[in-house]
mmCIF file of C-alpha atoms in Angstrom:
data_model
loop_
_atom_site.group_PDB
_atom_site.id
_atom_site.type_symbol
_atom_site.label_atom_id
_atom_site.label_comp_id
_atom_site.label_asym_id
_atom_site.label_seq_id
_atom_site.Cartn_x
_atom_site.Cartn_y
_atom_site.Cartn_z
ATOM 1 C CA MET A 1 66.775 -45.772 -193.579
ATOM 2 C CA GLY A 2 63.815 -47.719 -192.327
ATOM 3 C CA GLN A 3 61.836 -46.576 -195.285
ATOM 4 C CA LEU A 4 64.476 -47.785 -197.722
ATOM 5 C CA ALA A 5 64.574 -51.209 -196.088
ATOM 6 C CA HIS A 6 60.789 -51.333 -196.249
ATOM 7 C CA THR A 7 60.780 -50.476 -199.945
ATOM 8 C CA LYS A 8 63.335 -53.177 -200.619
ATOM 9 C CA ALA A 9 61.383 -55.835 -198.786
ATOM 10 C CA ASP A 10 58.197 -55.012 -200.651
ATOM 11 C CA ASP A 11 59.874 -54.771 -204.030
ATOM 12 C CA PRO A 12 62.633 -57.375 -204.308
ATOM 13 C CA ALA A 13 65.361 -56.591 -206.799
ATOM 14 C CA PRO A 14 64.689 -58.106 -210.230
ATOM 15 C CA PRO A 15 67.122 -60.647 -211.708
ATOM 16 C CA ARG A 16 70.228 -59.241 -213.318
ATOM 17 C CA ALA A 17 69.982 -58.787 -217.067
ATOM 18 C CA TYR A 18 71.599 -61.408 -219.253
ATOM 19 C CA TRP A 19 74.971 -60.538 -220.695
ATOM 20 C CA ASN A 20 75.249 -59.089 -224.151
ATOM 21 C CA PRO A 21 75.305 -62.224 -226.358
ATOM 22 C CA TYR A 22 78.431 -61.211 -228.241
ATOM 23 C CA LEU A 23 80.341 -60.460 -225.027
ATOM 24 C CA ALA A 24 79.081 -63.732 -223.519
ATOM 25 C CA GLY A 25 80.314 -65.439 -226.681
ATOM 26 C CA VAL A 26 83.771 -63.892 -226.313
ATOM 27 C CA ALA A 27 83.894 -65.035 -222.670
ATOM 28 C CA LEU A 28 82.791 -68.523 -223.668
ATOM 29 C CA GLY A 29 85.345 -68.575 -226.483
ATOM 30 C CA LEU A 30 88.144 -67.631 -224.088
ATOM 31 C CA VAL A 31 87.121 -70.411 -221.672
ATOM 32 C CA LEU A 32 87.109 -72.834 -224.582
ATOM 33 C CA LEU A 33 90.468 -71.584 -225.861
ATOM 34 C CA GLY A 34 91.946 -71.971 -222.380
ATOM 35 C CA ALA A 35 90.664 -75.539 -222.136
ATOM 36 C CA LEU A 36 92.063 -76.380 -225.559
ATOM 37 C CA VAL A 37 95.459 -74.848 -224.912
ATOM 38 C CA VAL A 38 95.926 -76.039 -221.318
ATOM 39 C CA PHE A 39 94.360 -79.495 -221.554
ATOM 40 C CA GLY A 40 94.476 -80.095 -225.289
ATOM 41 C CA ARG A 41 90.791 -80.895 -224.920
ATOM 42 C CA GLY A 42 87.693 -78.788 -225.138
ATOM 43 C CA LEU A 43 84.440 -78.479 -223.255
ATOM 44 C CA GLY A 44 81.745 -81.115 -223.038
ATOM 45 C CA ALA A 45 78.692 -82.382 -221.206
ATOM 46 C CA SER A 46 77.070 -85.484 -222.686
ATOM 47 C CA GLY A 47 80.214 -87.618 -222.290
ATOM 48 C CA ALA A 48 80.111 -87.000 -218.552
ATOM 49 C CA LEU A 49 76.363 -87.681 -218.430
ATOM 50 C CA ALA A 50 77.064 -91.047 -220.095
ATOM 51 C CA ARG A 51 79.520 -91.857 -217.299
ATOM 52 C CA PHE A 52 77.070 -90.790 -214.583
ATOM 53 C CA THR A 53 74.359 -92.848 -216.286
ATOM 54 C CA ALA A 54 76.684 -95.840 -216.447
ATOM 55 C CA LEU A 55 77.430 -95.410 -212.745
ATOM 56 C CA ALA A 56 73.744 -95.245 -211.796
ATOM 57 C CA SER A 57 72.806 -98.241 -213.921
ATOM 58 C CA HIS A 58 75.826 -100.164 -212.658
ATOM 59 C CA ALA A 59 74.365 -99.906 -209.178
ATOM 60 C CA VAL A 60 71.137 -101.506 -210.425
ATOM 61 C CA ALA A 61 72.334 -103.917 -213.100
ATOM 62 C CA PRO A 62 76.131 -104.319 -212.852
ATOM 63 C CA HIS A 63 76.335 -107.286 -215.188
ATOM 64 C CA TRP A 64 74.360 -105.602 -217.924
ATOM 65 C CA VAL A 65 76.595 -102.510 -217.795
ATOM 66 C CA THR A 66 79.916 -104.323 -217.711
ATOM 67 C CA ALA A 67 78.827 -106.575 -220.573
ATOM 68 C CA ASN A 68 77.503 -103.652 -222.618
ATOM 69 C CA ALA A 69 79.660 -102.777 -225.628
ATOM 70 C CA HIS A 70 78.932 -99.038 -225.262
ATOM 71 C CA LEU A 71 79.146 -98.493 -221.496
ATOM 72 C CA GLY A 72 81.152 -101.493 -220.309
ATOM 73 C CA GLY A 73 84.487 -99.837 -220.986
ATOM 74 C CA TYR A 74 83.935 -97.445 -218.070
ATOM 75 C CA PHE A 75 83.970 -100.458 -215.739
ATOM 76 C CA ALA A 76 86.795 -102.439 -217.296
ATOM 77 C CA PRO A 77 89.271 -103.817 -214.694
ATOM 78 C CA ASP A 78 91.802 -100.994 -215.183
ATOM 79 C CA ALA A 79 89.235 -98.228 -215.693
ATOM 80 C CA HIS A 80 87.324 -95.915 -213.352
ATOM 81 C CA TRP A 81 83.968 -94.439 -214.277
ATOM 82 C CA TRP A 82 85.053 -91.011 -213.014
ATOM 83 C CA ASP A 83 88.460 -91.029 -214.666
ATOM 84 C CA ASP A 84 87.795 -88.494 -217.382
ATOM 85 C CA TRP A 85 88.331 -84.788 -217.351
ATOM 86 C CA LEU A 86 84.740 -84.202 -218.512
ATOM 87 C CA VAL A 87 83.341 -85.687 -215.277
ATOM 88 C CA PHE A 88 85.169 -83.043 -213.254
ATOM 89 C CA GLU A 89 84.458 -80.323 -215.776
ATOM 90 C CA VAL A 90 80.718 -81.045 -215.534
ATOM 91 C CA VAL A 91 80.834 -80.830 -211.736
ATOM 92 C CA GLY A 92 82.331 -77.388 -212.335
ATOM 93 C CA VAL A 93 79.534 -76.529 -214.792
ATOM 94 C CA ALA A 94 76.954 -77.270 -212.109
ATOM 95 C CA LEU A 95 78.816 -75.187 -209.510
ATOM 96 C CA GLY A 96 79.416 -72.314 -211.948
ATOM 97 C CA GLY A 97 75.809 -72.334 -213.106
ATOM 98 C CA LEU A 98 74.632 -72.307 -209.503
ATOM 99 C CA ALA A 99 76.947 -69.433 -208.558
ATOM 100 C CA ALA A 100 75.793 -67.443 -211.595
ATOM 101 C CA ALA A 101 72.109 -68.112 -210.896
ATOM 102 C CA ILE A 102 72.437 -67.100 -207.238
ATOM 103 C CA THR A 103 74.389 -63.922 -207.930
ATOM 104 C CA ALA A 104 71.984 -62.989 -210.738
ATOM 105 C CA ARG A 105 68.970 -63.659 -208.459
ATOM 106 C CA ARG A 106 67.702 -66.279 -210.895
ATOM 107 C CA LEU A 107 67.706 -69.258 -208.537
ATOM 108 C CA VAL A 108 63.992 -70.006 -208.664
ATOM 109 C CA VAL A 109 62.330 -73.391 -208.293
ATOM 110 C CA GLY A 110 59.792 -73.728 -211.059
ATOM 111 C CA VAL A 111 58.985 -74.916 -214.538
ATOM 112 C CA ASP A 112 60.179 -72.992 -217.584
ATOM 113 C CA LYS A 113 57.664 -73.360 -220.399
ATOM 114 C CA GLY A 114 55.574 -71.728 -223.068
ATOM 115 C CA GLU A 115 52.325 -70.091 -222.010
ATOM 116 C CA ARG A 116 49.941 -72.463 -223.778
ATOM 117 C CA ILE A 117 50.868 -75.691 -221.995
ATOM 118 C CA THR A 118 50.556 -76.993 -218.443
ATOM 119 C CA ASN A 119 53.481 -77.810 -216.185
ATOM 120 C CA ARG A 120 52.693 -81.494 -216.567
ATOM 121 C CA THR A 121 52.824 -81.315 -220.361
ATOM 122 C CA ARG A 122 56.079 -79.403 -220.166
ATOM 123 C CA LEU A 123 57.688 -81.943 -217.837
ATOM 124 C CA LEU A 124 56.580 -84.786 -220.082
ATOM 125 C CA PHE A 125 57.967 -83.160 -223.233
ATOM 126 C CA ALA A 126 61.163 -82.171 -221.419
ATOM 127 C CA ALA A 127 61.727 -85.812 -220.521
ATOM 128 C CA VAL A 128 60.900 -86.981 -224.050
ATOM 129 C CA GLY A 129 63.232 -84.353 -225.513
ATOM 130 C CA GLY A 130 65.923 -85.488 -223.107
ATOM 131 C CA ILE A 131 65.555 -89.092 -224.249
ATOM 132 C CA ILE A 132 65.910 -88.056 -227.900
ATOM 133 C CA VAL A 133 68.875 -85.784 -227.139
ATOM 134 C CA GLY A 134 70.601 -88.475 -225.088
ATOM 135 C CA PHE A 135 70.284 -90.964 -227.901
ATOM 136 C CA GLY A 136 71.414 -88.520 -230.585
ATOM 137 C CA ALA A 137 74.367 -87.307 -228.540
ATOM 138 C CA ARG A 138 75.676 -90.833 -228.048
ATOM 139 C CA LEU A 139 75.291 -91.619 -231.734
ATOM 140 C CA ALA A 140 77.136 -88.417 -232.673
ATOM 141 C CA GLN A 141 79.685 -88.934 -229.876
ATOM 142 C CA GLY A 142 79.025 -85.560 -228.353
ATOM 143 C CA CYS A 143 76.596 -82.703 -227.905
ATOM 144 C CA THR A 144 76.433 -78.971 -228.447
ATOM 145 C CA SER A 145 79.433 -78.492 -226.128
ATOM 146 C CA GLY A 146 81.769 -81.269 -227.214
ATOM 147 C CA GLN A 147 80.862 -81.416 -230.877
ATOM 148 C CA ALA A 148 79.367 -78.106 -232.022
ATOM 149 C CA LEU A 149 81.321 -75.706 -229.815
ATOM 150 C CA THR A 150 84.643 -77.473 -229.339
ATOM 151 C CA GLY A 151 84.696 -79.309 -232.651
ATOM 152 C CA GLY A 152 83.527 -76.152 -234.377
ATOM 153 C CA ALA A 153 86.432 -74.140 -232.970
ATOM 154 C CA THR A 154 88.956 -76.857 -233.860
ATOM 155 C CA MET A 155 87.508 -77.082 -237.386
ATOM 156 C CA ALA A 156 86.586 -80.757 -237.077
ATOM 157 C CA LEU A 157 84.626 -81.582 -240.231
ATOM 158 C CA GLY A 158 82.245 -84.023 -238.555
ATOM 159 C CA SER A 159 81.510 -81.531 -235.782
ATOM 160 C CA TRP A 160 80.486 -78.915 -238.329
ATOM 161 C CA ALA A 161 78.252 -81.497 -239.986
ATOM 162 C CA PHE A 162 76.767 -82.244 -236.546
ATOM 163 C CA MET A 163 76.177 -78.570 -235.791
ATOM 164 C CA PHE A 164 74.278 -77.862 -238.995
ATOM 165 C CA SER A 165 72.342 -81.126 -238.568
ATOM 166 C CA VAL A 166 71.250 -80.022 -235.076
ATOM 167 C CA PHE A 167 69.932 -76.725 -236.419
ATOM 168 C CA GLY A 168 68.392 -78.599 -239.368
ATOM 169 C CA GLY A 169 66.584 -81.108 -237.154
ATOM 170 C CA ALA A 170 65.378 -78.436 -234.737
ATOM 171 C CA TYR A 171 64.134 -76.013 -237.406
ATOM 172 C CA ALA A 172 62.465 -78.862 -239.307
ATOM 173 C CA LEU A 173 60.412 -79.858 -236.270
ATOM 174 C CA ALA A 174 59.922 -76.405 -234.714
ATOM 175 C CA TRP A 175 56.673 -75.658 -236.543
ATOM 176 C CA PHE A 176 55.085 -78.924 -235.381
ATOM 177 C CA VAL A 177 55.848 -78.324 -231.711
ATOM 178 C CA ARG A 178 55.228 -74.554 -231.716
ATOM 179 C CA ARG A 179 52.468 -75.005 -229.141
ATOM 180 C CA LEU A 180 55.161 -75.898 -226.607
ATOM 181 C CA TRP A 181 56.921 -72.567 -226.921
ATOM 182 C CA THR A 182 54.870 -69.865 -228.620
ATOM 183 C CA MET B 1 88.624 -90.211 -201.118
ATOM 184 C CA ILE B 2 89.447 -90.617 -204.761
ATOM 185 C CA PRO B 3 92.747 -92.444 -205.195
ATOM 186 C CA ILE B 4 94.257 -90.259 -207.852
ATOM 187 C CA HIS B 5 97.804 -89.215 -208.425
ATOM 188 C CA PRO B 6 98.645 -85.653 -207.253
ATOM 189 C CA SER B 7 99.415 -84.390 -210.740
ATOM 190 C CA VAL B 8 96.118 -85.822 -211.937
ATOM 191 C CA TYR B 9 94.501 -84.197 -208.921
ATOM 192 C CA VAL B 10 95.784 -80.807 -210.087
ATOM 193 C CA ALA B 11 94.534 -81.485 -213.599
ATOM 194 C CA TYR B 12 91.098 -82.396 -212.310
ATOM 195 C CA THR B 13 90.986 -79.325 -210.089
ATOM 196 C CA LEU B 14 91.674 -77.237 -213.151
ATOM 197 C CA ALA B 15 88.924 -79.168 -214.932
ATOM 198 C CA VAL B 16 86.439 -78.182 -212.214
ATOM 199 C CA LEU B 17 87.535 -74.544 -212.483
ATOM 200 C CA THR B 18 87.203 -74.596 -216.278
ATOM 201 C CA GLY B 19 83.749 -76.092 -215.938
ATOM 202 C CA PHE B 20 82.855 -73.457 -213.356
ATOM 203 C CA ALA B 21 83.683 -70.687 -215.837
ATOM 204 C CA PHE B 22 81.769 -72.539 -218.561
ATOM 205 C CA GLY B 23 78.661 -72.970 -216.412
ATOM 206 C CA PHE B 24 78.827 -69.396 -215.175
ATOM 207 C CA VAL B 25 78.949 -67.971 -218.702
ATOM 208 C CA LEU B 26 76.148 -70.267 -219.901
ATOM 209 C CA GLU B 27 73.865 -69.035 -217.130
ATOM 210 C CA ARG B 28 74.677 -65.379 -217.670
ATOM 211 C CA ALA B 29 74.172 -65.751 -221.413
ATOM 212 C CA GLY B 30 70.599 -66.836 -220.625
ATOM 213 C CA PHE B 31 71.114 -70.513 -221.466
ATOM 214 C CA GLY B 32 69.524 -71.661 -218.226
ATOM 215 C CA SER B 33 66.145 -70.812 -219.742
ATOM 216 C CA ALA B 34 64.470 -73.330 -222.049
ATOM 217 C CA ARG B 35 62.209 -70.638 -223.490
ATOM 218 C CA LYS B 36 65.152 -68.501 -224.437
ATOM 219 C CA LEU B 37 66.955 -71.455 -226.000
ATOM 220 C CA ALA B 38 63.879 -72.639 -227.893
ATOM 221 C CA ALA B 39 63.213 -69.096 -229.139
ATOM 222 C CA GLN B 40 66.217 -69.621 -231.411
ATOM 223 C CA PHE B 41 64.094 -72.027 -233.452
ATOM 224 C CA TYR B 42 61.217 -69.542 -233.768
ATOM 225 C CA LEU B 43 63.548 -66.725 -234.857
ATOM 226 C CA THR B 44 62.401 -64.482 -232.006
ATOM 227 C CA ASP B 45 65.678 -64.573 -230.065
ATOM 228 C CA MET B 46 68.903 -65.508 -231.820
ATOM 229 C CA THR B 47 71.059 -65.528 -228.676
ATOM 230 C CA VAL B 48 72.068 -69.173 -229.166
ATOM 231 C CA LEU B 49 73.452 -68.442 -232.619
ATOM 232 C CA LYS B 50 75.202 -65.263 -231.486
ATOM 233 C CA VAL B 51 76.844 -66.730 -228.400
ATOM 234 C CA MET B 52 77.823 -69.967 -230.079
ATOM 235 C CA PHE B 53 79.383 -68.506 -233.176
ATOM 236 C CA THR B 54 81.086 -65.674 -231.299
ATOM 237 C CA ALA B 55 82.609 -68.333 -229.024
ATOM 238 C CA ILE B 56 83.701 -70.507 -231.936
ATOM 239 C CA VAL B 57 85.262 -67.571 -233.766
ATOM 240 C CA THR B 58 86.942 -66.243 -230.608
ATOM 241 C CA ALA B 59 88.521 -69.610 -229.791
ATOM 242 C CA MET B 60 89.415 -70.248 -233.415
ATOM 243 C CA LEU B 61 91.059 -66.865 -233.951
ATOM 244 C CA GLY B 62 92.847 -67.195 -230.613
ATOM 245 C CA MET B 63 94.155 -70.557 -231.735
ATOM 246 C CA THR B 64 95.217 -69.080 -235.067
ATOM 247 C CA LEU B 65 97.164 -66.393 -233.228
ATOM 248 C CA LEU B 66 98.801 -68.843 -230.805
ATOM 249 C CA ARG B 67 99.741 -71.084 -233.706
ATOM 250 C CA ALA B 68 101.193 -68.200 -235.667
ATOM 251 C CA VAL B 69 103.488 -67.175 -232.807
ATOM 252 C CA GLY B 70 104.399 -70.823 -232.252
ATOM 253 C CA TRP B 71 103.045 -71.177 -228.708
ATOM 254 C CA VAL B 72 100.755 -74.039 -229.495
ATOM 255 C CA ASN B 73 101.464 -77.346 -231.150
ATOM 256 C CA TYR B 74 98.196 -77.792 -232.959
ATOM 257 C CA ASP B 75 98.855 -81.481 -233.619
ATOM 258 C CA ALA B 76 98.709 -82.111 -229.855
ATOM 259 C CA ILE B 77 95.206 -80.637 -229.610
ATOM 260 C CA TRP B 78 92.295 -83.018 -229.669
ATOM 261 C CA VAL B 79 90.223 -82.759 -232.817
ATOM 262 C CA ASN B 80 87.000 -84.762 -232.763
ATOM 263 C CA PRO B 81 87.324 -87.642 -235.220
ATOM 264 C CA THR B 82 84.852 -87.440 -238.070
ATOM 265 C CA PHE B 83 82.124 -90.073 -238.248
ATOM 266 C CA LEU B 84 80.150 -88.261 -240.910
ATOM 267 C CA GLY B 85 77.083 -90.518 -241.105
ATOM 268 C CA ALA B 86 76.673 -90.894 -237.343
ATOM 269 C CA GLN B 87 77.237 -87.194 -236.743
ATOM 270 C CA ILE B 88 74.692 -86.107 -239.351
ATOM 271 C CA VAL B 89 72.016 -88.574 -238.234
ATOM 272 C CA GLY B 90 72.879 -88.047 -234.560
ATOM 273 C CA GLY B 91 72.730 -84.283 -235.092
ATOM 274 C CA LEU B 92 69.297 -84.425 -236.718
ATOM 275 C CA ILE B 93 67.978 -86.574 -233.854
ATOM 276 C CA PHE B 94 69.626 -84.247 -231.340
ATOM 277 C CA GLY B 95 68.052 -81.193 -232.970
ATOM 278 C CA VAL B 96 64.598 -82.756 -232.733
ATOM 279 C CA GLY B 97 65.168 -83.486 -229.046
ATOM 280 C CA PHE B 98 66.491 -79.962 -228.504
ATOM 281 C CA VAL B 99 63.334 -78.236 -229.775
ATOM 282 C CA VAL B 100 61.041 -80.722 -228.000
ATOM 283 C CA GLY B 101 62.913 -80.656 -224.683
ATOM 284 C CA GLY B 102 64.162 -77.069 -224.787
ATOM 285 C CA TYR B 103 67.684 -77.861 -223.642
ATOM 286 C CA CYS B 104 70.899 -79.511 -224.645
ATOM 287 C CA PRO B 105 72.882 -81.488 -222.041
ATOM 288 C CA GLY B 106 75.150 -78.643 -220.839
ATOM 289 C CA THR B 107 72.380 -76.052 -220.616
ATOM 290 C CA SER B 108 70.077 -78.506 -218.833
ATOM 291 C CA ILE B 109 72.684 -78.875 -216.070
ATOM 292 C CA VAL B 110 72.805 -75.089 -215.639
ATOM 293 C CA ALA B 111 68.999 -74.872 -215.647
ATOM 294 C CA ALA B 112 68.674 -77.758 -213.192
ATOM 295 C CA VAL B 113 70.951 -76.111 -210.636
ATOM 296 C CA SER B 114 68.979 -72.874 -211.189
ATOM 297 C CA GLY B 115 65.927 -74.737 -209.857
ATOM 298 C CA ARG B 116 64.192 -75.577 -213.142
ATOM 299 C CA LEU B 117 62.229 -78.789 -212.668
ATOM 300 C CA ASP B 118 61.790 -79.260 -216.403
ATOM 301 C CA ALA B 119 65.584 -79.375 -216.708
ATOM 302 C CA ILE B 120 65.701 -82.164 -214.147
ATOM 303 C CA ALA B 121 63.088 -84.053 -216.191
ATOM 304 C CA PHE B 122 65.205 -83.421 -219.287
ATOM 305 C CA LEU B 123 68.358 -84.729 -217.576
ATOM 306 C CA LEU B 124 66.584 -87.882 -216.410
ATOM 307 C CA GLY B 125 65.346 -88.326 -219.975
ATOM 308 C CA THR B 126 68.880 -87.893 -221.274
ATOM 309 C CA SER B 127 70.054 -90.738 -219.069
ATOM 310 C CA VAL B 128 67.258 -92.912 -220.399
ATOM 311 C CA GLY B 129 68.242 -91.988 -223.963
ATOM 312 C CA ILE B 130 71.859 -92.885 -223.254
ATOM 313 C CA LEU B 131 70.767 -96.245 -221.859
ATOM 314 C CA GLY B 132 68.527 -96.731 -224.891
ATOM 315 C CA PHE B 133 71.475 -96.109 -227.181
ATOM 316 C CA ALA B 134 73.611 -98.506 -225.149
ATOM 317 C CA GLY B 135 70.830 -101.082 -225.413
ATOM 318 C CA VAL B 136 70.777 -101.027 -229.208
ATOM 319 C CA TYR B 137 74.467 -100.274 -229.640
ATOM 320 C CA ASP B 138 75.248 -103.713 -231.076
ATOM 321 C CA LYS B 139 72.883 -103.060 -233.963
ATOM 322 C CA LEU B 140 74.199 -99.536 -234.590
ATOM 323 C CA ALA B 141 77.925 -100.059 -233.990
ATOM 324 C CA ALA B 142 78.815 -100.644 -237.628
ATOM 325 C CA PHE B 143 77.114 -97.395 -238.667
ATOM 326 C CA ALA B 144 78.236 -95.411 -235.619
ATOM 327 C CA GLN B 145 81.883 -96.375 -236.066
ATOM 328 C CA ARG B 146 82.117 -95.764 -239.803
ATOM 329 C CA GLY B 147 84.889 -93.242 -240.309
ATOM 330 C CA GLY B 148 86.992 -91.935 -237.456
ATOM 331 C CA ASP B 149 89.627 -89.873 -239.254
ATOM 332 C CA ARG B 150 90.998 -86.557 -238.087
ATOM 333 C CA ARG B 151 89.351 -84.609 -240.885
ATOM 334 C CA MET B 152 89.171 -80.857 -240.705
ATOM 335 C CA LEU B 153 87.494 -78.112 -242.680
ATOM 336 C CA THR B 154 90.952 -77.382 -244.101
ATOM 337 C CA ASP B 155 91.126 -80.907 -245.593
ATOM 338 C CA TRP B 156 87.623 -80.660 -246.951
ATOM 339 C CA LEU B 157 88.088 -77.228 -248.550
ATOM 340 C CA HIS B 158 91.769 -77.760 -249.474
ATOM 341 C CA LEU B 159 92.577 -74.345 -248.047
ATOM 342 C CA PRO B 160 95.176 -73.273 -245.473
ATOM 343 C CA TYR B 161 94.184 -72.903 -241.811
ATOM 344 C CA GLY B 162 94.304 -69.109 -241.768
ATOM 345 C CA VAL B 163 92.077 -68.802 -244.827
ATOM 346 C CA VAL B 164 89.460 -71.163 -243.377
ATOM 347 C CA ALA B 165 89.559 -69.267 -240.077
ATOM 348 C CA LEU B 166 88.890 -66.057 -241.961
ATOM 349 C CA LEU B 167 86.059 -67.657 -243.943
ATOM 350 C CA VAL B 168 84.416 -68.947 -240.759
ATOM 351 C CA ALA B 169 84.712 -65.497 -239.174
ATOM 352 C CA VAL B 170 83.163 -63.837 -242.242
ATOM 353 C CA MET B 171 80.374 -66.424 -242.286
ATOM 354 C CA ALA B 172 79.715 -65.797 -238.589
ATOM 355 C CA VAL B 173 79.452 -62.036 -239.133
ATOM 356 C CA GLY B 174 77.027 -62.705 -241.984
ATOM 357 C CA MET B 175 74.943 -64.885 -239.666
ATOM 358 C CA PHE B 176 74.969 -62.173 -236.985
ATOM 359 C CA VAL B 177 73.692 -59.581 -239.458
ATOM 360 C CA GLY B 178 71.008 -62.027 -240.620
ATOM 361 C CA GLY B 179 70.172 -62.970 -237.031
ATOM 362 C CA GLU B 180 69.734 -59.341 -235.968
ATOM 363 C CA TYR B 181 67.441 -58.790 -238.936
ATOM 364 C CA LEU B 182 65.330 -61.872 -238.129
ATOM 365 C CA GLU B 183 65.066 -60.831 -234.477
ATOM 366 C CA ARG B 184 63.784 -57.380 -235.418
ATOM 367 C CA ARG B 185 61.310 -58.962 -237.760
ATOM 368 C CA PHE B 186 59.987 -61.733 -235.516
ATOM 369 C CA ARG B 187 60.522 -60.508 -231.965
ATOM 370 C CA ARG B 188 57.263 -60.038 -230.106
ATOM 371 C CA PRO B 189 56.721 -57.539 -227.302
ATOM 372 C CA GLN B 190 56.615 -60.116 -224.511
ATOM 373 C CA GLU B 191 59.847 -61.737 -225.600
ATOM 374 C CA GLY B 192 62.797 -61.046 -223.367
ATOM 375 C CA VAL B 193 60.666 -60.900 -220.260
ATOM 376 C CA GLU B 194 61.991 -63.016 -217.426
ATOM 377 C CA PRO B 195 60.286 -66.371 -217.017
#
């Protein structure tokens, strides 16, 4: 008994293996189907991030936000920044991701990066990538969740164009930034 | 306390639960790891392609079935309006950011709550990018708003819904076969090891 406990303490259990990608895809598809059928709307992420961003910037520069043609609508007299199903869905994404990471023993504070770069380089490029993604997602009115996944499943033509453009843009640049990942 | 109507409250509770399932699956699929996501673009790990297209086909075939038995009024379901120019250009920009940053918005949330500091940097960057877009929106509005119709693959291909669903499913299977081949060809021994 004591020996077993000792062994466990010295050799902590490794993280759970990732799910089989096809089974994970079926699970994801069923979540998406449920959202579509129950709410008539699919999954998303960047739309909610736009609302959180508008909220944060409203605290700093309220006049700029309310006057802005892109973000001002969230603060119109009859509107509420949080009044969108995506805002609540994204809160759920964070909670679900956290629960999954904890139960899979993958909750680790650290930097995820390729082996050839420093943490500092990784953080810098992560931020730069985020800026580019944020801009592109607003232009395309959605991201991988709202456009590619949801729009893909509902056969939206523009969403399919978006999806192939994402892969196109990423594959086109991959060779030039290979140092980041390989 | 949020002053929302009870029925809305129920709807938003369901939204949180839906998101919970979404986030949980993303993490367990491995999408909380930037390296795993980026590996898609170096052909060493095609999990992104497999999960994404399996999900699309699952939801699409489920919808086809529910339509066929008359349980779902498809016209009431939100279909993203098509802004072809903005979605192509936005997609290309997004793809560049994806391979540089290693995440997309949804996966960065999952990675951030898993403790990944790079995901927090990515999310802060995303906010800056959103503000940047808002800042130049006046100049881009005409381009960004060109289009806006409910256009579907069925309209584009002039084929019935069921046929397009079948074609997408066949295409997905073809991509899976190709993806498995590429993985075997390009996978390196250290790939798949936990970060």
